[in-house]
PDB file of C-alpha atoms in Angstrom:
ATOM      1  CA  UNK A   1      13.040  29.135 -36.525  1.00 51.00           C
ATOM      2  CA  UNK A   2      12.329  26.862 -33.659  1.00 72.00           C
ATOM      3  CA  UNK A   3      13.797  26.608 -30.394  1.00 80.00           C
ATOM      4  CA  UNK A   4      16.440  23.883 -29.823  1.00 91.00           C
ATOM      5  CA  UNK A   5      14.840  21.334 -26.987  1.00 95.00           C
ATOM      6  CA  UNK A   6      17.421  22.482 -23.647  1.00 97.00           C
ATOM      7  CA  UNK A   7      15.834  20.200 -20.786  1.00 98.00           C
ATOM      8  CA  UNK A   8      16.814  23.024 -18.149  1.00 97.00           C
ATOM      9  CA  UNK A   9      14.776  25.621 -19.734  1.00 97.00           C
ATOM     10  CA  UNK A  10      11.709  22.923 -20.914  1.00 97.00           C
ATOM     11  CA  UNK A  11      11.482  22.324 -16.587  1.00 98.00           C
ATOM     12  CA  UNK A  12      12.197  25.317 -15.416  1.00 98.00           C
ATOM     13  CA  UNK A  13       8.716  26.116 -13.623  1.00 98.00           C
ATOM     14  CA  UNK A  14       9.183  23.278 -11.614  1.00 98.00           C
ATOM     15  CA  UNK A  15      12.090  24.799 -10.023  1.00 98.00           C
ATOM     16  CA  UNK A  16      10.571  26.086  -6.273  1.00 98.00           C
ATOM     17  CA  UNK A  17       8.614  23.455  -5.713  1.00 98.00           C
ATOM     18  CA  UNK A  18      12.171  21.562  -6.449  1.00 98.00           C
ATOM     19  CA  UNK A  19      15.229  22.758  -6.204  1.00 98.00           C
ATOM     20  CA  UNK A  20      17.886  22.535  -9.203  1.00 98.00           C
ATOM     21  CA  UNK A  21      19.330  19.823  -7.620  1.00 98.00           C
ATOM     22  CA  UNK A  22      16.404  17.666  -7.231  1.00 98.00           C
ATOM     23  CA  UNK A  23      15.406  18.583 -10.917  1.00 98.00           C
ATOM     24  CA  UNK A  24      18.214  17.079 -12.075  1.00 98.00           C
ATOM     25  CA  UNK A  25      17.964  13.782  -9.961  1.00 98.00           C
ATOM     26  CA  UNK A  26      14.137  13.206 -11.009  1.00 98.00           C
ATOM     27  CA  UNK A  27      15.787  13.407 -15.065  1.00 98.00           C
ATOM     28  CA  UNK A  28      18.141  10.187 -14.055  1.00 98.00           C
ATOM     29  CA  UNK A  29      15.951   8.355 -12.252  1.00 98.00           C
ATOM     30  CA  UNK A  30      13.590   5.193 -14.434  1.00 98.00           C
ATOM     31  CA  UNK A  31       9.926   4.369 -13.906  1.00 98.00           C
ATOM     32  CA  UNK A  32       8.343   1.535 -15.110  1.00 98.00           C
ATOM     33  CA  UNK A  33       4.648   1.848 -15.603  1.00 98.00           C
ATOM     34  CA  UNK A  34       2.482  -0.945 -16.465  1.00 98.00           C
ATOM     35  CA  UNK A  35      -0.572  -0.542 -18.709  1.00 97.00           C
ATOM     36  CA  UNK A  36      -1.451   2.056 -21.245  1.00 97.00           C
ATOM     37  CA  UNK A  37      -4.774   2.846 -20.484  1.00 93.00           C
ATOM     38  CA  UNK A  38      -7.142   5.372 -18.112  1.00 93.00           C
ATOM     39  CA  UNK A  39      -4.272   6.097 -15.498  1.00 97.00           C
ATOM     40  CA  UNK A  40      -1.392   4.700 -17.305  1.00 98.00           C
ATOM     41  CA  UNK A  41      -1.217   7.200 -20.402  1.00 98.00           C
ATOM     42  CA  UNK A  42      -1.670  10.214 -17.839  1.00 98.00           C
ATOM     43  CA  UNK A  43       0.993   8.861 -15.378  1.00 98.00           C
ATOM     44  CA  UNK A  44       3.691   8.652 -17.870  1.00 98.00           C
ATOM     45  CA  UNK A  45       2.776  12.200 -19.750  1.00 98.00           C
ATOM     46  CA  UNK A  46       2.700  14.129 -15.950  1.00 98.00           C
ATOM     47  CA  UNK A  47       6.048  11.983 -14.864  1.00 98.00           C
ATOM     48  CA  UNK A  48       7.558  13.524 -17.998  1.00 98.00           C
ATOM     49  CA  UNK A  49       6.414  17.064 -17.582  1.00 98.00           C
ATOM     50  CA  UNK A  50       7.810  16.647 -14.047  1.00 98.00           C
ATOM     51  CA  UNK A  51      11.096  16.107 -16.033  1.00 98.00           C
ATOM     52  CA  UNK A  52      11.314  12.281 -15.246  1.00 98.00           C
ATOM     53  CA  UNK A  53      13.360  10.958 -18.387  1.00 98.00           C
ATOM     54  CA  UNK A  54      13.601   7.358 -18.523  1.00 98.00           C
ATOM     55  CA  UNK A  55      10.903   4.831 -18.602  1.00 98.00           C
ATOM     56  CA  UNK A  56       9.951   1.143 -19.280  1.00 98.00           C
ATOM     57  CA  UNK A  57       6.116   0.911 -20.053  1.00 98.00           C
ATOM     58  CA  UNK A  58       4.265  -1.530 -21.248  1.00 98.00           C
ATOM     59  CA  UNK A  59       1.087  -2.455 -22.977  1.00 98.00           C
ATOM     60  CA  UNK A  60      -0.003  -5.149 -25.474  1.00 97.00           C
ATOM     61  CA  UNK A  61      -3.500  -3.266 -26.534  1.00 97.00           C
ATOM     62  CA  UNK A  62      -4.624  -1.109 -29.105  1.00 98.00           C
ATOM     63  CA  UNK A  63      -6.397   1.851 -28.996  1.00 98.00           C
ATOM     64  CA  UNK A  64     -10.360   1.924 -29.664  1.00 97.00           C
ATOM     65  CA  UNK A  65     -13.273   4.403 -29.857  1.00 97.00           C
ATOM     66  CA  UNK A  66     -14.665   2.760 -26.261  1.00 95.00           C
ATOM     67  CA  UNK A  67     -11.126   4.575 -24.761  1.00 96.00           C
ATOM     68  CA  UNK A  68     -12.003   8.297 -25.979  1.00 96.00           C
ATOM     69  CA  UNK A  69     -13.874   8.998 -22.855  1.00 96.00           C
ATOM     70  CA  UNK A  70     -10.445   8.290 -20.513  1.00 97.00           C
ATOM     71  CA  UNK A  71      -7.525   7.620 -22.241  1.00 97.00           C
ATOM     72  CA  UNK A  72      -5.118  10.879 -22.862  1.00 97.00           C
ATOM     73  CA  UNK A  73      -3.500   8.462 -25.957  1.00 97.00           C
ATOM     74  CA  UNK A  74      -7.491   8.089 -27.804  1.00 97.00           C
ATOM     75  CA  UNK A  75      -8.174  10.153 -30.624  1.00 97.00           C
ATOM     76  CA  UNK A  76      -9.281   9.442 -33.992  1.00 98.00           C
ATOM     77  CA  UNK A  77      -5.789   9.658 -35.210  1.00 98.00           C
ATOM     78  CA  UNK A  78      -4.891   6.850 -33.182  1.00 98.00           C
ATOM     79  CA  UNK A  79      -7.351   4.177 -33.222  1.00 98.00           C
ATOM     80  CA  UNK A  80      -5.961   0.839 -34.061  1.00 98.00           C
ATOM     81  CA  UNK A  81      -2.120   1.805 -32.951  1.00 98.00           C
ATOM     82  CA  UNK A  82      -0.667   0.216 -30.430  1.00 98.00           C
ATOM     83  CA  UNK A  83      -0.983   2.172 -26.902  1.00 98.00           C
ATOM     84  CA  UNK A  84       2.716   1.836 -25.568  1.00 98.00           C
ATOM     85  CA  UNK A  85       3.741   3.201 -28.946  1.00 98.00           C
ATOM     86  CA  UNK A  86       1.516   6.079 -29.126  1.00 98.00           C
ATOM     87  CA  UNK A  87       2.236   6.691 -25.763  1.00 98.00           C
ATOM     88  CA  UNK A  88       5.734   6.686 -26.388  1.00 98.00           C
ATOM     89  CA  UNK A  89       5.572   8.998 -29.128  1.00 98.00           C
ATOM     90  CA  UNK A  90       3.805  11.294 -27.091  1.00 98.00           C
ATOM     91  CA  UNK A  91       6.163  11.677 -24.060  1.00 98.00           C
ATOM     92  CA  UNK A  92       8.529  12.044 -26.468  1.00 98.00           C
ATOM     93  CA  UNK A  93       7.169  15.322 -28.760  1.00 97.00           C
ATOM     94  CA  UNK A  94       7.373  16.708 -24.804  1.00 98.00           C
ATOM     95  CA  UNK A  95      11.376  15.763 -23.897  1.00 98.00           C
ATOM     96  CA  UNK A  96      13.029  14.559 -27.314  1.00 97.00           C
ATOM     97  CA  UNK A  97      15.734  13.503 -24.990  1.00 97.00           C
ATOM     98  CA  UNK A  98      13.669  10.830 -23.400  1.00 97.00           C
ATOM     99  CA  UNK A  99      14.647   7.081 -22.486  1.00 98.00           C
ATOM    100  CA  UNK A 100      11.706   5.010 -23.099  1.00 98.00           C
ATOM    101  CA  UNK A 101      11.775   1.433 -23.564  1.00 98.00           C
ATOM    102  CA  UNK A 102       8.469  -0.350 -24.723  1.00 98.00           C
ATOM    103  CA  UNK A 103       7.396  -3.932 -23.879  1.00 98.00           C
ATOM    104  CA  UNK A 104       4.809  -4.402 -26.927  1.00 97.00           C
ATOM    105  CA  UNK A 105       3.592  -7.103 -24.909  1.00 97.00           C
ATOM    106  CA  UNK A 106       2.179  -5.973 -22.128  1.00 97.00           C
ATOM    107  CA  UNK A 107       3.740  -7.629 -18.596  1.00 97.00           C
ATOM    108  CA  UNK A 108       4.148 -11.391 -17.650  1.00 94.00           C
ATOM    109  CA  UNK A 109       6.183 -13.445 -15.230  1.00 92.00           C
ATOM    110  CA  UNK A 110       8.257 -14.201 -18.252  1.00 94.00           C
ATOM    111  CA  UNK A 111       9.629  -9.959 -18.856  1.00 97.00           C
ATOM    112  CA  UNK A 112       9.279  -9.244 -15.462  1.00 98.00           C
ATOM    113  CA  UNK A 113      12.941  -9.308 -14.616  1.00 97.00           C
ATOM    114  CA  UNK A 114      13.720  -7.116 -17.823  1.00 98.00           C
ATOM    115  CA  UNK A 115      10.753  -4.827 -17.028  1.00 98.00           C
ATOM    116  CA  UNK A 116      11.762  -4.107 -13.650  1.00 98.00           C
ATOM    117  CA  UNK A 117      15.342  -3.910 -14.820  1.00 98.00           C
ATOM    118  CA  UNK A 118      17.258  -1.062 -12.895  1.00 98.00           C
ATOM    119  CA  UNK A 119      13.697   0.940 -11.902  1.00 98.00           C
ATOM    120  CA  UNK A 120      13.637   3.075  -9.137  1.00 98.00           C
ATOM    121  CA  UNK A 121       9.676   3.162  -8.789  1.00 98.00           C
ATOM    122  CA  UNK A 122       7.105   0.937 -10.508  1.00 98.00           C
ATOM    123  CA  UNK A 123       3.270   2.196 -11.173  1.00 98.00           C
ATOM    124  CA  UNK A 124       0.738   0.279 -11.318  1.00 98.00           C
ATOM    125  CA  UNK A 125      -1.481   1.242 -14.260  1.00 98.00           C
ATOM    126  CA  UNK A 126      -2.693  -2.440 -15.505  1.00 98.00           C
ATOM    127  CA  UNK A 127      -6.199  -2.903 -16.013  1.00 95.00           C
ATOM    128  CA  UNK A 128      -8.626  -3.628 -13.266  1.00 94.00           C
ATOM    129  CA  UNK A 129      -9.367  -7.157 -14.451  1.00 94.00           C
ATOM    130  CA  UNK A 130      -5.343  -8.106 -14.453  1.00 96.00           C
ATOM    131  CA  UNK A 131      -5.535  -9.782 -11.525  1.00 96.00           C
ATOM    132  CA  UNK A 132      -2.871 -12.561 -12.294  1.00 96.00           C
ATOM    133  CA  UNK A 133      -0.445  -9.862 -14.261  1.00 97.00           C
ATOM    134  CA  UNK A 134      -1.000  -7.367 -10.838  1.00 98.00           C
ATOM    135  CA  UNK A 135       0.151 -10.051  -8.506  1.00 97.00           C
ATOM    136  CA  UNK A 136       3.469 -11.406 -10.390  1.00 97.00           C
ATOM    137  CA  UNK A 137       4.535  -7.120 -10.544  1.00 98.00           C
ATOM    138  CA  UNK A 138       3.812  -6.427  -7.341  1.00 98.00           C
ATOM    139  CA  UNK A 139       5.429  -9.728  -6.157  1.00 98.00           C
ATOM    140  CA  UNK A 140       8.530  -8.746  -7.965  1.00 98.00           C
ATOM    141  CA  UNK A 141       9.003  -5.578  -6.684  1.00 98.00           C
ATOM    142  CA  UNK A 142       8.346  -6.778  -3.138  1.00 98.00           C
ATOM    143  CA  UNK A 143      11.225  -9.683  -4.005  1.00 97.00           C
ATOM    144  CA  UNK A 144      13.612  -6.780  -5.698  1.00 98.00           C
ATOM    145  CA  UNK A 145      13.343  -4.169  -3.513  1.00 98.00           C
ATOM    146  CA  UNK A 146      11.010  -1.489  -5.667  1.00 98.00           C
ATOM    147  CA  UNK A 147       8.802   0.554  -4.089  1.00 98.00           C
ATOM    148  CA  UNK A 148       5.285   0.521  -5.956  1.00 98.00           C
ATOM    149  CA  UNK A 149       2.360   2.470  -6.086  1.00 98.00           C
ATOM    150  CA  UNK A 150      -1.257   2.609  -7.561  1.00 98.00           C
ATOM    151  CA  UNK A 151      -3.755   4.814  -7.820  1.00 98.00           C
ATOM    152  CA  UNK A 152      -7.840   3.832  -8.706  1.00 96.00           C
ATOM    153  CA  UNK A 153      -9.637   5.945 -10.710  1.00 97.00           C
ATOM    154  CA  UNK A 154     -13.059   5.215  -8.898  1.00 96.00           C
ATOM    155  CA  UNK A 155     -16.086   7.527 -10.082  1.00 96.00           C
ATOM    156  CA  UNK A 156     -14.448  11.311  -9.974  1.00 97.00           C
ATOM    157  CA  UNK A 157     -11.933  10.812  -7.229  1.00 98.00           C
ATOM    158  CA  UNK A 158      -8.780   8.330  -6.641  1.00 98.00           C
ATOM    159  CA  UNK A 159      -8.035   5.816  -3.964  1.00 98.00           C
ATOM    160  CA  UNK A 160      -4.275   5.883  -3.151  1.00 98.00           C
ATOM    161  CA  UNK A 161      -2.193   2.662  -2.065  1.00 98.00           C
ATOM    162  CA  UNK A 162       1.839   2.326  -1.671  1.00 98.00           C
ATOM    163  CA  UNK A 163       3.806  -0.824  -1.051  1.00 98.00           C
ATOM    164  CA  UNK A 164       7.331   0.570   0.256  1.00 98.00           C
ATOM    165  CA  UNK A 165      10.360  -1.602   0.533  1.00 98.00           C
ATOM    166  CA  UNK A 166      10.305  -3.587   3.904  1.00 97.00           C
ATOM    167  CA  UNK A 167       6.551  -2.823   4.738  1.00 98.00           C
ATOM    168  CA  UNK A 168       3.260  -4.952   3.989  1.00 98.00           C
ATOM    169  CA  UNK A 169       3.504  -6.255   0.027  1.00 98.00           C
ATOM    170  CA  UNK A 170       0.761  -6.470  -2.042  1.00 98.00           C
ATOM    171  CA  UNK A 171      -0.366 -10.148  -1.181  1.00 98.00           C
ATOM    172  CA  UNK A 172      -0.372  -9.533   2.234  1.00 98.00           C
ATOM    173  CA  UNK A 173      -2.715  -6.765   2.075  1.00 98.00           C
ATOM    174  CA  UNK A 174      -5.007  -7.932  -0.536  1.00 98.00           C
ATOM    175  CA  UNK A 175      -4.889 -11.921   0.274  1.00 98.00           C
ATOM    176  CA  UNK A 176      -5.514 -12.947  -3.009  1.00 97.00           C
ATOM    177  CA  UNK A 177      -4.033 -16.470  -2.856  1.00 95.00           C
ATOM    178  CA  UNK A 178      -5.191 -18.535  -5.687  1.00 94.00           C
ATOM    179  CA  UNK A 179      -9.038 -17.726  -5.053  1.00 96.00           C
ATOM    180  CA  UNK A 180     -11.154 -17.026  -8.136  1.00 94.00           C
ATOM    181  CA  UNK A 181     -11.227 -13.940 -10.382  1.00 93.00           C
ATOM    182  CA  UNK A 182     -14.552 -13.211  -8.537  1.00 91.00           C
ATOM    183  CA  UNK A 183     -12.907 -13.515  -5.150  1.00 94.00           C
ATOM    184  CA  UNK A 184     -10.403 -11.426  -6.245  1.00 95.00           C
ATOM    185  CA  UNK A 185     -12.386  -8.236  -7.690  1.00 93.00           C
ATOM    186  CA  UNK A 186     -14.107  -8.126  -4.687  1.00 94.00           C
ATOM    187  CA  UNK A 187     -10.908  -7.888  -2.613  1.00 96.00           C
ATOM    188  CA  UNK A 188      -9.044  -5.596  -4.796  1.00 96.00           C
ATOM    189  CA  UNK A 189     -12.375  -3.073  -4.449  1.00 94.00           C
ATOM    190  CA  UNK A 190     -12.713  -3.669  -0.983  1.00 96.00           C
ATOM    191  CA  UNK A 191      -9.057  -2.817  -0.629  1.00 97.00           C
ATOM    192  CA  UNK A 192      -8.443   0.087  -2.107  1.00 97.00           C
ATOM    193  CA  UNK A 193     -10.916   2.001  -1.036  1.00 96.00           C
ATOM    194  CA  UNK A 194     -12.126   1.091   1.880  1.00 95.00           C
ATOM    195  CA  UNK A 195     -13.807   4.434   2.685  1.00 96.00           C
ATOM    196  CA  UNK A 196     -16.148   3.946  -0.421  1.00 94.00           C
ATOM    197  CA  UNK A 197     -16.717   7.425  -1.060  1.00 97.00           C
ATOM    198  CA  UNK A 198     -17.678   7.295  -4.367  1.00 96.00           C
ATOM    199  CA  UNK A 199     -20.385   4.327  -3.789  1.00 93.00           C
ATOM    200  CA  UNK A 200     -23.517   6.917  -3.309  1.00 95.00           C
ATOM    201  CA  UNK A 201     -23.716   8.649  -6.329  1.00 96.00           C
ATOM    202  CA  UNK A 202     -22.928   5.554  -8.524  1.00 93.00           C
ATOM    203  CA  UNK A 203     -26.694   6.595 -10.620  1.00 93.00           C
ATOM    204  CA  UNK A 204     -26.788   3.031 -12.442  1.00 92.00           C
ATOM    205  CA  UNK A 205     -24.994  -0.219 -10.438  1.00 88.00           C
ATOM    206  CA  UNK A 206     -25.826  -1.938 -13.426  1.00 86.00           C
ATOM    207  CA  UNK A 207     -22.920  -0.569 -15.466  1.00 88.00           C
ATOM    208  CA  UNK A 208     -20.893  -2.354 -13.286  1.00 83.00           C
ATOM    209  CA  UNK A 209     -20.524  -5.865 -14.251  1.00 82.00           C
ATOM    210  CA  UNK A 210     -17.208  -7.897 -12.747  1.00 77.00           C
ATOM    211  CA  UNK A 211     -18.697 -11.222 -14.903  1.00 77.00           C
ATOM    212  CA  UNK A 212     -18.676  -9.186 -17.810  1.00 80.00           C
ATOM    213  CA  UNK A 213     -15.262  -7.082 -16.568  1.00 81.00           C
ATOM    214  CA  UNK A 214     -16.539  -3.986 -17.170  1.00 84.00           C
ATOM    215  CA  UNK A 215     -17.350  -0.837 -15.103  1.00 88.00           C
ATOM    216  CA  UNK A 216     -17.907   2.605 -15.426  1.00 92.00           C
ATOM    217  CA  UNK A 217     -15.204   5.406 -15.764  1.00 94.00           C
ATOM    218  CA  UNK A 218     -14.352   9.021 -16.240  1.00 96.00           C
ATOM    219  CA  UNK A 219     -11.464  11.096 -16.734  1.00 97.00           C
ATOM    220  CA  UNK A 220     -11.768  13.217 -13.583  1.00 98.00           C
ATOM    221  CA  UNK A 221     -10.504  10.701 -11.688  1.00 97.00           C
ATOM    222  CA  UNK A 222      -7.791   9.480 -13.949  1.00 98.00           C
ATOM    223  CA  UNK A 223      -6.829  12.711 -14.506  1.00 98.00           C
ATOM    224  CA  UNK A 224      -6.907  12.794 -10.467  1.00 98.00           C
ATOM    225  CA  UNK A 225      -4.576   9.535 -10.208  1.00 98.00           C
ATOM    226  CA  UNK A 226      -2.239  11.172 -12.426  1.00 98.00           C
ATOM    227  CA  UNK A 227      -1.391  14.042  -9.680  1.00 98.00           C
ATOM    228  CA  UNK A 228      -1.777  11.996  -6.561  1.00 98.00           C
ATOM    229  CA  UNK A 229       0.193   9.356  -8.295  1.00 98.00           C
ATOM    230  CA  UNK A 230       3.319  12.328  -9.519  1.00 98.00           C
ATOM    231  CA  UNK A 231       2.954  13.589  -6.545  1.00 98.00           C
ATOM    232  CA  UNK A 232       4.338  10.466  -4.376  1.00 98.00           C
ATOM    233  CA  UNK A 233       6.936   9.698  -7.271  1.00 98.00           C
ATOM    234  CA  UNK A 234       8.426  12.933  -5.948  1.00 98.00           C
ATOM    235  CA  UNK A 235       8.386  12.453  -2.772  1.00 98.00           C
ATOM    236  CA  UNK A 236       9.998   8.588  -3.429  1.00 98.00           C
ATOM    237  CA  UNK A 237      12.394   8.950  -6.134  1.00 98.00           C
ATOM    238  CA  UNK A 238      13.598  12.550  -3.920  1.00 98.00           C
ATOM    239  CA  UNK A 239      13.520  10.871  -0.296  1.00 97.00           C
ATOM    240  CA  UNK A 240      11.463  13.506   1.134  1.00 96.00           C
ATOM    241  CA  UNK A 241       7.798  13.990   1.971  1.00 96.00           C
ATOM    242  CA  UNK A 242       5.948  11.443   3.975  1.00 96.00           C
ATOM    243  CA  UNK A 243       5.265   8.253   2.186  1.00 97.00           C
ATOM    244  CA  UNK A 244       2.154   6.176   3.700  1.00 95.00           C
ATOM    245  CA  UNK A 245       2.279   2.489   3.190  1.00 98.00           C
ATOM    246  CA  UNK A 246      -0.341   0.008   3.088  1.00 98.00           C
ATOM    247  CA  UNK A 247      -2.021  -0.565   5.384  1.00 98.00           C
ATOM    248  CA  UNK A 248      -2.339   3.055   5.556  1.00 98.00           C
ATOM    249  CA  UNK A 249      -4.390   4.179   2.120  1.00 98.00           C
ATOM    250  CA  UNK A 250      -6.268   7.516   1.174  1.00 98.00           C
ATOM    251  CA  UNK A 251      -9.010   8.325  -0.937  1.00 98.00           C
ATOM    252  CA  UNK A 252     -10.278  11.518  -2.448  1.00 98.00           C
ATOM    253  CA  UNK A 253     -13.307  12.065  -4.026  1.00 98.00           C
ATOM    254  CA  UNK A 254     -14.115  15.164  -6.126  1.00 98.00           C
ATOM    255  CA  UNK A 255     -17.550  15.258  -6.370  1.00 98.00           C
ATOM    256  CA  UNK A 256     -18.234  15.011  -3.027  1.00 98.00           C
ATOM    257  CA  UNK A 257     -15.481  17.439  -1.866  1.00 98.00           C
ATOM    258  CA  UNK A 258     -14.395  14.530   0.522  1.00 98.00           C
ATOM    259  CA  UNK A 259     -10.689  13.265   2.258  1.00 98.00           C
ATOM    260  CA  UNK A 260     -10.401   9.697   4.078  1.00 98.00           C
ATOM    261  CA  UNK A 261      -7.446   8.378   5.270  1.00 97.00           C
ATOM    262  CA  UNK A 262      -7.481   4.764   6.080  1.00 97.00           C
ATOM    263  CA  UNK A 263      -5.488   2.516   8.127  1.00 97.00           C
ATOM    264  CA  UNK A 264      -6.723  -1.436   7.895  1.00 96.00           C
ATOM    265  CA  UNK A 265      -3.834  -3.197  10.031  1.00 97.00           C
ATOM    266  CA  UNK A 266      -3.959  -6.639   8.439  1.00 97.00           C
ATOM    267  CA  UNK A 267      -5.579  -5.189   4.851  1.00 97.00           C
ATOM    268  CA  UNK A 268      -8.393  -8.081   3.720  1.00 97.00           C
ATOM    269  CA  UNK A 269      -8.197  -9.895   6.922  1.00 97.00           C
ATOM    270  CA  UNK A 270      -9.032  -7.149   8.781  1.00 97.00           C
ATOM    271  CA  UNK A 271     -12.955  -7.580  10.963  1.00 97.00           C
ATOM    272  CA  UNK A 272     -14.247  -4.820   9.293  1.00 96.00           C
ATOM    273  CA  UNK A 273     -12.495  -5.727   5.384  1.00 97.00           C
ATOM    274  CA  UNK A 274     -13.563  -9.281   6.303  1.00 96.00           C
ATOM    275  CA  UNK A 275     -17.260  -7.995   6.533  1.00 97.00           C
ATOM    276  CA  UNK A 276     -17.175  -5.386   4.048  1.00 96.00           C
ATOM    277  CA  UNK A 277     -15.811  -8.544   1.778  1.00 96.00           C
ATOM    278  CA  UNK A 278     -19.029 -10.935   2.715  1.00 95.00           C
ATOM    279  CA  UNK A 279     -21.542  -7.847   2.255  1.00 94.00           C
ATOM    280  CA  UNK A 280     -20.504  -7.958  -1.538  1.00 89.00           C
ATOM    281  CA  UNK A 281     -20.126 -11.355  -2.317  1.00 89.00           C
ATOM    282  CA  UNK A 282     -23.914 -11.320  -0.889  1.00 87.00           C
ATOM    283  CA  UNK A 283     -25.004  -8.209  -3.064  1.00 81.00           C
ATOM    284  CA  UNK A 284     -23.191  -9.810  -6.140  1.00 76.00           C
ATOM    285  CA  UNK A 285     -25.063 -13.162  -5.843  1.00 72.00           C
ATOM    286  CA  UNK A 286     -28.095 -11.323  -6.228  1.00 67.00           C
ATOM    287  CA  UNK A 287     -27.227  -9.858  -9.544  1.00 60.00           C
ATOM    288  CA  UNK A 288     -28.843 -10.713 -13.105  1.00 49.00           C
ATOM    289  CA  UNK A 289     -25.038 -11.165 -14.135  1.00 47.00           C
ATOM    290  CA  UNK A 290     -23.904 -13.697 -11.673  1.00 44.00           C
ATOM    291  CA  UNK A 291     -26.968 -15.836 -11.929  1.00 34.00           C
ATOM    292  CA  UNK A 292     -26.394 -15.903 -15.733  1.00 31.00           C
ATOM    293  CA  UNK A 293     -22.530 -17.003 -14.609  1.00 33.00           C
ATOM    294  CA  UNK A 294     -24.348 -20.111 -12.581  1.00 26.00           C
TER     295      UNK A 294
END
């Protein structure tokens, strides 16, 4: 015989670390997380075991063999299916009782009202390369009052960001504008983790390749967002814990045991991002890949 699901008993252990109360605020409150992938699978399977019950995600991609080395939906019983659904279907077989609503599409400026749609925390899981996808969410939020964070998995550690309510948004940290894709990856590395502990043990800098859009990964540091990432849901959906916000970031990185805490007032246009922004574009130039892009 198997045990009816009782949501109580299925959280219990998390009950010390919260208190009964707090459990059940975290089941009524909604998280949307963007993106299916690396961190986005993980997020939404650790928010659930955390006893977080309603979601919107969204994801328009399928799963592939290339995933199996990061993504927590990848397995040979799933390649081909759609990622939100999998994912879905996973968070599910944890809390039956679960509220998830899928956008099979993935996000746009045309959804993003519905997406965003009574949330009380957005994550940002989209795909490195989404630059134009990352900017509409995080504008949104800014505009509807959603607090957002995102977490990079970056070699076998995590680079933390949050964009609270009233504080810097995400264009004003990152200065994007309407610059080039190039422009952009450059910023968005240079910005969220400005500490760059995971640059020296980086063995080949060839398997990193923004013309191509494609970069090493591993599922350490995914696994690593996941927590970090839980970890300030708590803290933001409960109201207590301190909450950093960009301009203040952190980054952690596992293999070399190492903690930074950042604070960049004025994000990319900051002297030191500025320069840190001009060193790359230099190194980049000098790649095989960008002269093959002249």
């Amino acid at each position: 015989m198997t045990n009816p699901f009782q949501y109580e008993q299925a959280f219990s252990r998390n009950i010390g670390w919260v208190t009964p109360a707090e459990q059940t605020t975290l089941r009524g409150k909604r998280v949307a997380i963007a993106g299916g992938g690396g961190v986005g699978g993980v997020h939404l399977l650790t928010l659930a075991r955390l006893g977080v019950s309603r979601f919107h995600i969204a994801d328009f991609d399928t799963f592939d063999i290339v995933n199996f080395n990061r993504q927590v939906g990848a397995m040979m019983s799933t390649v081909g299916q759609p990622k939100a659904e999998v994912l879905a279907r996973m968070a599910r077989d944890i809390n039956p009782e679960i509220d998830i609503k899928v956008f099979p599409e993935g996000v746009s400026k045309g959804n993003l009202k519905e997406f965003l749609e009574g949330v009380d925390l957005y994550v940002d899981a989209l795909d490195f390369f989404a630059f134009d996808a990352r900017k509409h969410t995080f504008a949104a939020c800014a505009e509807y009052g959603i607090p957002a964070t995102t977490a990079a998995p970056l070699g076998m550690g995590a680079a933390l960001l949050n964009f609270l309510p009233g504080k810097m948004t995400f264009e004003e940290y990152f200065q994007w504008g309407e610059l080039p894709d190039l422009d952009k990856a450059i910023r968005f590395m240079v910005g969220l983790a400005p500490a760059g502990l995971h640059r020296p043990y980086l063995v080949m800098p060839e398997a990193v390749n923004f013309d191509e859009r494609r970069g090493p990964s591993t599922f350490m540091a995914c696994q690593l967002c996941a927590g970090i990432v839980a970890t300030e849901a708590l803290k933001i959906l409960l109201g207590r814990g301190d909450v950093l916000a960009a301009p203040h970031g952190m980054q952690f990185d596992a293999y070399r045991n190492k903690l930074a805490r950042t604070w960049r007032p004025g994000g990319n246009g900051n002297p030191l991002h500025r320069l840190m922004i001009s060193v790359a574009k230099r190194q980049f130039a000098r790649t095989p890949a960008a002269a093959t892009a002249r």
